[in-house]
Every structure is written in C-alpha cells, then in structure tokens.
PDB file of C-alpha atoms in Angstrom:
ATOM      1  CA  UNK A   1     154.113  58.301  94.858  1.00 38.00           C
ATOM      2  CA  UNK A   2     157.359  57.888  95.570  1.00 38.00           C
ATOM      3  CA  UNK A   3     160.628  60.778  95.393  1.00 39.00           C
ATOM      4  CA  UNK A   4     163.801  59.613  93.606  1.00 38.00           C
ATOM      5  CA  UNK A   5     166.482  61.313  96.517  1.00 37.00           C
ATOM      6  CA  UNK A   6     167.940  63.054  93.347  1.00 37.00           C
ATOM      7  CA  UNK A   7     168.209  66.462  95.455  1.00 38.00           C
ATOM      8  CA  UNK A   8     165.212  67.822  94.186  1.00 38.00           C
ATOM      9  CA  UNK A   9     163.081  66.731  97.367  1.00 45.00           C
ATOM     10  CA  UNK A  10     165.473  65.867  99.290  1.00 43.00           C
ATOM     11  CA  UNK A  11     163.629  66.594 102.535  1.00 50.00           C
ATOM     12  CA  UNK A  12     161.214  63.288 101.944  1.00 48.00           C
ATOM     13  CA  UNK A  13     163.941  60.633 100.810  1.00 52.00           C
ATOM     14  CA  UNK A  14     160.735  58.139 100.776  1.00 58.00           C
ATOM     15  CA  UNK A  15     157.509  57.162 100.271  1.00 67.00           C
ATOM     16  CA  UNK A  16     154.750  60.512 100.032  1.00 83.00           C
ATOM     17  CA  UNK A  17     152.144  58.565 102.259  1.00 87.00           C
ATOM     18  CA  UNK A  18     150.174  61.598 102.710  1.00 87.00           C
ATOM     19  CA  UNK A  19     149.808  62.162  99.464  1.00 89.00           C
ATOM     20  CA  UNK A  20     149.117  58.080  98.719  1.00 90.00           C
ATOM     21  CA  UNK A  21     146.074  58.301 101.318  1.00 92.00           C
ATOM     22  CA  UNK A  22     144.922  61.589 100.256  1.00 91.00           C
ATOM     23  CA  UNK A  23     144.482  60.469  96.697  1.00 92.00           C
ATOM     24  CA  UNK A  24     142.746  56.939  98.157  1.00 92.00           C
ATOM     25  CA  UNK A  25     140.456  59.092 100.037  1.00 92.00           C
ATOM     26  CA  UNK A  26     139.535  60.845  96.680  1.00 91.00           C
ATOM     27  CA  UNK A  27     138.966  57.885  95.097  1.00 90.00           C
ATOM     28  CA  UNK A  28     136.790  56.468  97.820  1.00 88.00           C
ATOM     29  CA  UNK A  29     134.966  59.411  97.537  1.00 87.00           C
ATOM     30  CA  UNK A  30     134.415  59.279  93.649  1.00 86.00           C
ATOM     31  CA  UNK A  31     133.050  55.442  94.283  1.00 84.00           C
ATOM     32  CA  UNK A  32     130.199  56.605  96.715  1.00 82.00           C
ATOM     33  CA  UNK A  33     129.436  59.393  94.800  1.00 81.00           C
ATOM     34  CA  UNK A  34     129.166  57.223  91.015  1.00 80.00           C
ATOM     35  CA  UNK A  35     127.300  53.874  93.213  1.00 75.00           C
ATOM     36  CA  UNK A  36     123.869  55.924  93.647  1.00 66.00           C
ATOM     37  CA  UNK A  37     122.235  51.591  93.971  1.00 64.00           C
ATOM     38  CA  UNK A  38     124.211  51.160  97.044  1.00 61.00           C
ATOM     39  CA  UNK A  39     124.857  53.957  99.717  1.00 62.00           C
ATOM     40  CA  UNK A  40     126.044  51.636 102.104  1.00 71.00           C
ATOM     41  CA  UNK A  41     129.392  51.423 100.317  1.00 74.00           C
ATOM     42  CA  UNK A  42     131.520  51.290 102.758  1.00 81.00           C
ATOM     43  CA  UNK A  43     135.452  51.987 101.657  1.00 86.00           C
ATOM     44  CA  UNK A  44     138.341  50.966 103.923  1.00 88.00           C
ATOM     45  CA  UNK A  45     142.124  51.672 103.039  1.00 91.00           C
ATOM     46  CA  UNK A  46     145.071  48.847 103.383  1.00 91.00           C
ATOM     47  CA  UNK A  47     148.735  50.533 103.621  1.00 92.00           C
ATOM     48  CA  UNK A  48     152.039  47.840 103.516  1.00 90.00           C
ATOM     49  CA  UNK A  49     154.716  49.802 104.452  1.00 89.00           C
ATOM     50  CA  UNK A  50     158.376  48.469 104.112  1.00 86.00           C
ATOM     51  CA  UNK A  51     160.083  52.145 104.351  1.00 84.00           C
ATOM     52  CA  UNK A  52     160.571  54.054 107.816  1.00 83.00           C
ATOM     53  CA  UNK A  53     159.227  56.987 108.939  1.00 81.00           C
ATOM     54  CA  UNK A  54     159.548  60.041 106.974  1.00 80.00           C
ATOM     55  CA  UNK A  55     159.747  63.421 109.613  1.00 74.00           C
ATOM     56  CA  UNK A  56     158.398  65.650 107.069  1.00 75.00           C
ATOM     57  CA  UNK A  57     155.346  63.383 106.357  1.00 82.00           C
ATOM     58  CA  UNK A  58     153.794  63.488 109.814  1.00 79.00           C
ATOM     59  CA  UNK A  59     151.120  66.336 108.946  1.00 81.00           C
ATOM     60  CA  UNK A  60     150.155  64.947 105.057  1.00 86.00           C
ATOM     61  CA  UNK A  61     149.700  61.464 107.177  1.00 88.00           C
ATOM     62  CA  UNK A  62     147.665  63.003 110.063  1.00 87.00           C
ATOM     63  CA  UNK A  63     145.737  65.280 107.813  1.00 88.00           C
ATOM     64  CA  UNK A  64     144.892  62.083 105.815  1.00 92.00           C
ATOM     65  CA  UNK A  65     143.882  60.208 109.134  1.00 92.00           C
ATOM     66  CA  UNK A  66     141.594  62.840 110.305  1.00 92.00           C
ATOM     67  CA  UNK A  67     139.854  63.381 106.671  1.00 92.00           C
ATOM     68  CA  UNK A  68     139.476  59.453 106.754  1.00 93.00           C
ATOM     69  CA  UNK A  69     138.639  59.783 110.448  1.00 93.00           C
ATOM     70  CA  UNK A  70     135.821  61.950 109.338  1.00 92.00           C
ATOM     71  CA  UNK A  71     134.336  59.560 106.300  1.00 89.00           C
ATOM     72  CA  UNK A  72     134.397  57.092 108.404  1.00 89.00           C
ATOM     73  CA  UNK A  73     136.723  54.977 106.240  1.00 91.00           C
ATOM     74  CA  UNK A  74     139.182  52.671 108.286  1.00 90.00           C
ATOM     75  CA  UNK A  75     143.012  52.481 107.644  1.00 92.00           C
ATOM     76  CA  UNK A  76     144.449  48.784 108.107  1.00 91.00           C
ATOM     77  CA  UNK A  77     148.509  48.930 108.707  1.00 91.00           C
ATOM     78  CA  UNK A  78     150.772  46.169 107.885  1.00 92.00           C
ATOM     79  CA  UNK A  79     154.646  47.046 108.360  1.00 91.00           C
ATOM     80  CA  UNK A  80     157.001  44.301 107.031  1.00 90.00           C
ATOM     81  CA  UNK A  81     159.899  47.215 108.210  1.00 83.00           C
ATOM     82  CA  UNK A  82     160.787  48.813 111.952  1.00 86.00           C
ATOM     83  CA  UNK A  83     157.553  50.267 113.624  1.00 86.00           C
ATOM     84  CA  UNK A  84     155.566  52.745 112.131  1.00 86.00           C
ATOM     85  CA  UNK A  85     154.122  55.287 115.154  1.00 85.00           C
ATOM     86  CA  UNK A  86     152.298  57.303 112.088  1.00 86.00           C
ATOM     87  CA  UNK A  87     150.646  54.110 110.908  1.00 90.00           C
ATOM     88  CA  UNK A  88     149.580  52.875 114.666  1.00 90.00           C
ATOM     89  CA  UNK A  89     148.143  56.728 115.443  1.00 88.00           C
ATOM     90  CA  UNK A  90     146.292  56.017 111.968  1.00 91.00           C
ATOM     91  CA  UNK A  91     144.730  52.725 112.744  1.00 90.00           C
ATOM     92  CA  UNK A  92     143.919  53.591 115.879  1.00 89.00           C
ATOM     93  CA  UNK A  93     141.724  57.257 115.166  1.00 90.00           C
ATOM     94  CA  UNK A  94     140.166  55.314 112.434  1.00 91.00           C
ATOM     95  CA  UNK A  95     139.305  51.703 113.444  1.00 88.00           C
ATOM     96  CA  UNK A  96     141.317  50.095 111.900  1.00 87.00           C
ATOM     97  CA  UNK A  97     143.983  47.260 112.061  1.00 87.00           C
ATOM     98  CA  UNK A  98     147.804  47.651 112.765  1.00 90.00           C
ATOM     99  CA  UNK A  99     150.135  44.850 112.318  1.00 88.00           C
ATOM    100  CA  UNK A 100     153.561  44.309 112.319  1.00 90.00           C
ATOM    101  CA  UNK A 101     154.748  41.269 110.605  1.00 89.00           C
ATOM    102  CA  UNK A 102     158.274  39.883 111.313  1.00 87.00           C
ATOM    103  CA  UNK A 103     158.194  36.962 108.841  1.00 88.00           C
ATOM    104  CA  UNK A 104     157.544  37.906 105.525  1.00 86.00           C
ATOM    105  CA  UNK A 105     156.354  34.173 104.488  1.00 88.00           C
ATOM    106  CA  UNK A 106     153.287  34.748 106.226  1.00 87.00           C
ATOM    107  CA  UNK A 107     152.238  37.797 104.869  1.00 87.00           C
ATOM    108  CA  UNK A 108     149.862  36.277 102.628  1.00 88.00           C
ATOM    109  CA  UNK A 109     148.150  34.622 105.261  1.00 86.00           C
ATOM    110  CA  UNK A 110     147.362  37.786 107.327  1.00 83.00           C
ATOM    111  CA  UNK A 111     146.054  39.419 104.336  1.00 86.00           C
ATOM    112  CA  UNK A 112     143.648  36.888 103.515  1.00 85.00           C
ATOM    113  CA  UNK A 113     142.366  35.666 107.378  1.00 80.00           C
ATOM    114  CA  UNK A 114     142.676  39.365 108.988  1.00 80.00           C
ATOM    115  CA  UNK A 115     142.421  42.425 106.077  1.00 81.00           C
ATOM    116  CA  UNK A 116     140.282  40.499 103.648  1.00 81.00           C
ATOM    117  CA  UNK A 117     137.340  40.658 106.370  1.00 79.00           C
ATOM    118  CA  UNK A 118     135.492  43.833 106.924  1.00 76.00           C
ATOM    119  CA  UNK A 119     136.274  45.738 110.531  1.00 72.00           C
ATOM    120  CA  UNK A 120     132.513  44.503 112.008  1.00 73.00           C
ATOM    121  CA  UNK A 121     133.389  41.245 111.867  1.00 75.00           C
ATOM    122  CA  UNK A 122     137.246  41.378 112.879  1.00 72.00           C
ATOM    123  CA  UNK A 123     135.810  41.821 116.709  1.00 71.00           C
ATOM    124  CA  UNK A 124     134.239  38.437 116.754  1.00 73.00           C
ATOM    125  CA  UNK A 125     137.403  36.867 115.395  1.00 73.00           C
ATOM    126  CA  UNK A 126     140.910  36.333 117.390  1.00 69.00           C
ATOM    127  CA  UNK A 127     143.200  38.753 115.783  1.00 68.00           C
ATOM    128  CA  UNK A 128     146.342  39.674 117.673  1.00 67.00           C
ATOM    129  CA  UNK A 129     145.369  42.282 120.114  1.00 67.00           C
ATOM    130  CA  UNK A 130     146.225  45.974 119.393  1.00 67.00           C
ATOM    131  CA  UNK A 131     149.345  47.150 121.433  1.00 71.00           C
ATOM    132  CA  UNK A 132     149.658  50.304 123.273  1.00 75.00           C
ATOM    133  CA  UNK A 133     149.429  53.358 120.902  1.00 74.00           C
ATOM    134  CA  UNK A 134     151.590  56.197 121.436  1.00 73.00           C
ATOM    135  CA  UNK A 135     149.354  59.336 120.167  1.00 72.00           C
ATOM    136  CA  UNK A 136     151.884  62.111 121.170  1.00 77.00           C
ATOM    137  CA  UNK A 137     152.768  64.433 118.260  1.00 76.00           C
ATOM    138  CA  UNK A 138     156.230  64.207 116.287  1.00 74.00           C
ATOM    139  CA  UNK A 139     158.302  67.360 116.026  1.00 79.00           C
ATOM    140  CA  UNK A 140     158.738  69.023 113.143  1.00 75.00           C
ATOM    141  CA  UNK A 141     162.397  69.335 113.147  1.00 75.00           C
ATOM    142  CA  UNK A 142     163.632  66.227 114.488  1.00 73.00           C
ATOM    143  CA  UNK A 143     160.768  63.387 114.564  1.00 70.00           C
ATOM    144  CA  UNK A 144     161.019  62.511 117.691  1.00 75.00           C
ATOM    145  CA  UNK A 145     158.025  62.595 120.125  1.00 77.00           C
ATOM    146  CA  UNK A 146     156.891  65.074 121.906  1.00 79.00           C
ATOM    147  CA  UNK A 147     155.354  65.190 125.651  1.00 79.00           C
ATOM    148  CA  UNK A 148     154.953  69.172 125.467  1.00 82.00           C
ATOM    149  CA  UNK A 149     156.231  71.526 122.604  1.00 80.00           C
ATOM    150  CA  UNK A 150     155.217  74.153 120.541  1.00 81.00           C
ATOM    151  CA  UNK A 151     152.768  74.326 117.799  1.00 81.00           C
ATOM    152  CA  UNK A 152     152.129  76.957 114.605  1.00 80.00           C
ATOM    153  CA  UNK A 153     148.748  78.450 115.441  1.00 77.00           C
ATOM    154  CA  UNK A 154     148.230  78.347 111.716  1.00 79.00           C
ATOM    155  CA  UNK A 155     148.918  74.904 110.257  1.00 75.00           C
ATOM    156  CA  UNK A 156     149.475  73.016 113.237  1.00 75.00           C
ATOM    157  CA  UNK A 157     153.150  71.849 112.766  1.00 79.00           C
ATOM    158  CA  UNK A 158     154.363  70.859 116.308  1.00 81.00           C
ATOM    159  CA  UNK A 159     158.216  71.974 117.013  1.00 83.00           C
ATOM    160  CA  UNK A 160     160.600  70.935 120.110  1.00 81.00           C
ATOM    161  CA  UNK A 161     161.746  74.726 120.586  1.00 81.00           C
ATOM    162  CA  UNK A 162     160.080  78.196 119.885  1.00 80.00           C
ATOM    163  CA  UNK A 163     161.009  78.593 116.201  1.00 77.00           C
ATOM    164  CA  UNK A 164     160.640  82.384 115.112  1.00 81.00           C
ATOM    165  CA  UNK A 165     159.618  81.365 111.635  1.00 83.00           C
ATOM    166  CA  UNK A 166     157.689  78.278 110.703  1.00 82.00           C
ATOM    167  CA  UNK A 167     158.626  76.002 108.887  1.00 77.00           C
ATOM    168  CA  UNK A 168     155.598  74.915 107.178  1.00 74.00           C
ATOM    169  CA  UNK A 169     153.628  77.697 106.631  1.00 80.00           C
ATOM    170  CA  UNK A 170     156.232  80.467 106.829  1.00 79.00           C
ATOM    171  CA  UNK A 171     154.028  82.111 109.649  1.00 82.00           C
ATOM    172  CA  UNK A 172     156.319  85.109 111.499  1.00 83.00           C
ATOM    173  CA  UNK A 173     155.942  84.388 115.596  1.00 78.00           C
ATOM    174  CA  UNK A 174     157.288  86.842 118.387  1.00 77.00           C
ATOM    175  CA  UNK A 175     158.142  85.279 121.633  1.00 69.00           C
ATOM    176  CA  UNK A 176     156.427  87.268 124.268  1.00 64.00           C
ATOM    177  CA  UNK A 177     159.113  87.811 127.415  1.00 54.00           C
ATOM    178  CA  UNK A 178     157.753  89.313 130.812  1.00 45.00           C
ATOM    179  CA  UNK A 179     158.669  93.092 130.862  1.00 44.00           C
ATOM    180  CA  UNK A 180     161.212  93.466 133.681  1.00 49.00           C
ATOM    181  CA  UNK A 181     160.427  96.643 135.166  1.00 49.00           C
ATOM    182  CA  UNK A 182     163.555  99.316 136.570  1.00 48.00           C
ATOM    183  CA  UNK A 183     162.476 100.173 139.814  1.00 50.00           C
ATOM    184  CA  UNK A 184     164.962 103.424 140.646  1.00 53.00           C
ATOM    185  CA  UNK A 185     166.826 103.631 143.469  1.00 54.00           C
ATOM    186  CA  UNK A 186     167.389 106.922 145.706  1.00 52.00           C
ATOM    187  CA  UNK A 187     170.510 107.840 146.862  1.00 54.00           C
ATOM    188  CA  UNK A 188     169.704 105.788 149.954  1.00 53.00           C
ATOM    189  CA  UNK A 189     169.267 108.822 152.300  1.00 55.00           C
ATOM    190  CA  UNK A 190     166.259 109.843 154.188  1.00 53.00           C
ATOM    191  CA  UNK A 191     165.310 113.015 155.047  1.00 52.00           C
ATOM    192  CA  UNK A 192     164.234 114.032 158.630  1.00 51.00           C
ATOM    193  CA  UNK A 193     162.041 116.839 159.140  1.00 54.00           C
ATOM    194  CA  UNK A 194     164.442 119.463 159.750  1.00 57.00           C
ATOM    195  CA  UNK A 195     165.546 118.832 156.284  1.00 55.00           C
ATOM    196  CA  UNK A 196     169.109 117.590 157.740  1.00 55.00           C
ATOM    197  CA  UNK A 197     170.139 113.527 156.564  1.00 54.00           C
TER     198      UNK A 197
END
C-alpha cells in the first residue's frame, strides 16, 4: 500500500491508509461471512503508523472509519511518529485505542498488555487515559483544521475557501451573491401643483 514519490502520485507521497483499512474491512468481512460456527466473530483492526499525515488521505481514512464505525469493528492506533489527528478521530468513532508511543523499546510491551486484549475488557484495566480528540474536519487544500468551511454537497470534501470546481469529484459550484438592486434616482425636483418646480 504504499506510493513510491516517483511523480506518478505525487499528491500522496505516503502511506494509502484508506485504502490499507478499506481492504482490512473487506477481509473482516470475508471472515464473518466463511465462519458460519461462530457469528460472534468479532474483528478489530490495529494500525502502527510511523509516517505523518497525508492531506489527500483524510476522506479514504474517514470513509474507512465510518464503514468500520458501522460493522462495529474497532480501530486501535499506535503512532511511533508526530500525532496522528486522522488516527485519534478513528479510534475515537470506533472504540477503539489511540496511543502514542515516544520510546520505541517499549513498543512490544504495549502491544502485548494493551492491543492483545479485546476492547470489553480494556475498561476494567488501567490503560493510559484517552486525551482530548479534536473531531473538526481537515481541509482539502491545505490540511489544516477547520472550525467552519465549505463542503462539496456531493462527496463531502471540506475546503477553507469557496472553490468553483471541486477537487474531488469535479462537481461545478456557483457562488450565489445577493442581487444589488439600482434604485433610480429623479432629477431631484418636485413638482408642485401648478406644474412649476
């Protein structure tokens, strides 16, 4: 899943982690589907991330978290990089765990005495306490986040600005302007009633 930056996708630079969850989602969906003895198979999804952000994954990632959201099939988040505010938003929607490890000797350790447990039983246990989660959207255009800002009515991308054209979707917007009416003066003279000004 990952793009060499050899200018053919030049946009991602990184790691496709929309596509990476999307295609664990499939294959938690093939297991339920083939284990007919158990249907209390319950799937769960562990990402280690080491890369930054990626702008231009925001929506694969979101559409991911919502589709897992929906199975309910938890995302666990360990980030051995800078913080990952697509990975928090995911373990957050979907019940999972998000962790940010500074030293990288003790990775092992979390995996086995936090993520190798099932999420029931990580609320009886003392795991380091969620943070904070910032759930506004990312823009589009810059990946920063967004308190207001527009959004495609047809796929959703949020933007910073009114963009004409999306980017995503290639939907064609018109910004609607208030219609400023000409009111027309007269020549500024009345009349009286003997016709003289």
């Amino acid at each position: 899943f990952f793009v060499l930056s050899s200018g053919i996708n030049a946009e991602y630079g990184g790691s496709l982690m929309g596509a990476a969850l999307l295609r664990a989602l499939c294959y938690c969906n093939a297991a339920k589907k083939e284990i007919t003895t158990s249907p209390t198979l319950r799937c769960r999804l562990l990402v280690i991330k080491g890369s930054p952000d990626v702008r231009g994954q925001y929506m694969p990632i979101m559409n991911a978290v919502f589709a897992a959201q929906k199975n309910k099939i938890g995302i666990d988040s360990v980030v051995l990089g800078e913080e990952s505010t697509y990975l928090e938003q995911a373990s957050e929607i979907t019940g999972g765990t998000y962790l940010k490890i500074t030293d990288h000797s003790t990775l092992v350790q979390y995996l086995l005495s936090i993520f190798l447990m099932s999420i029931e039983f990580r609320k009886t246990f003392n795991i380091p306490p969620p943070k904070k989660v910032d759930f506004r959207a990312a823009c589009q255009c810059h990946g920063t986040m967004l308190d207001t800002g527009f959004v495609c009515s047809v796929c959703m991308t949020v933007y910073c600005s009114f963009r004409a054209i999306c980017q995503s979707c290639n939907a064609h917007f018109k910004l609607r302007t208030a219609v400023k009416k000409v009111i027309k003066k007269g020549t500024g003279k009345r009349k009286l009633d003997n016709g003289k000004p």
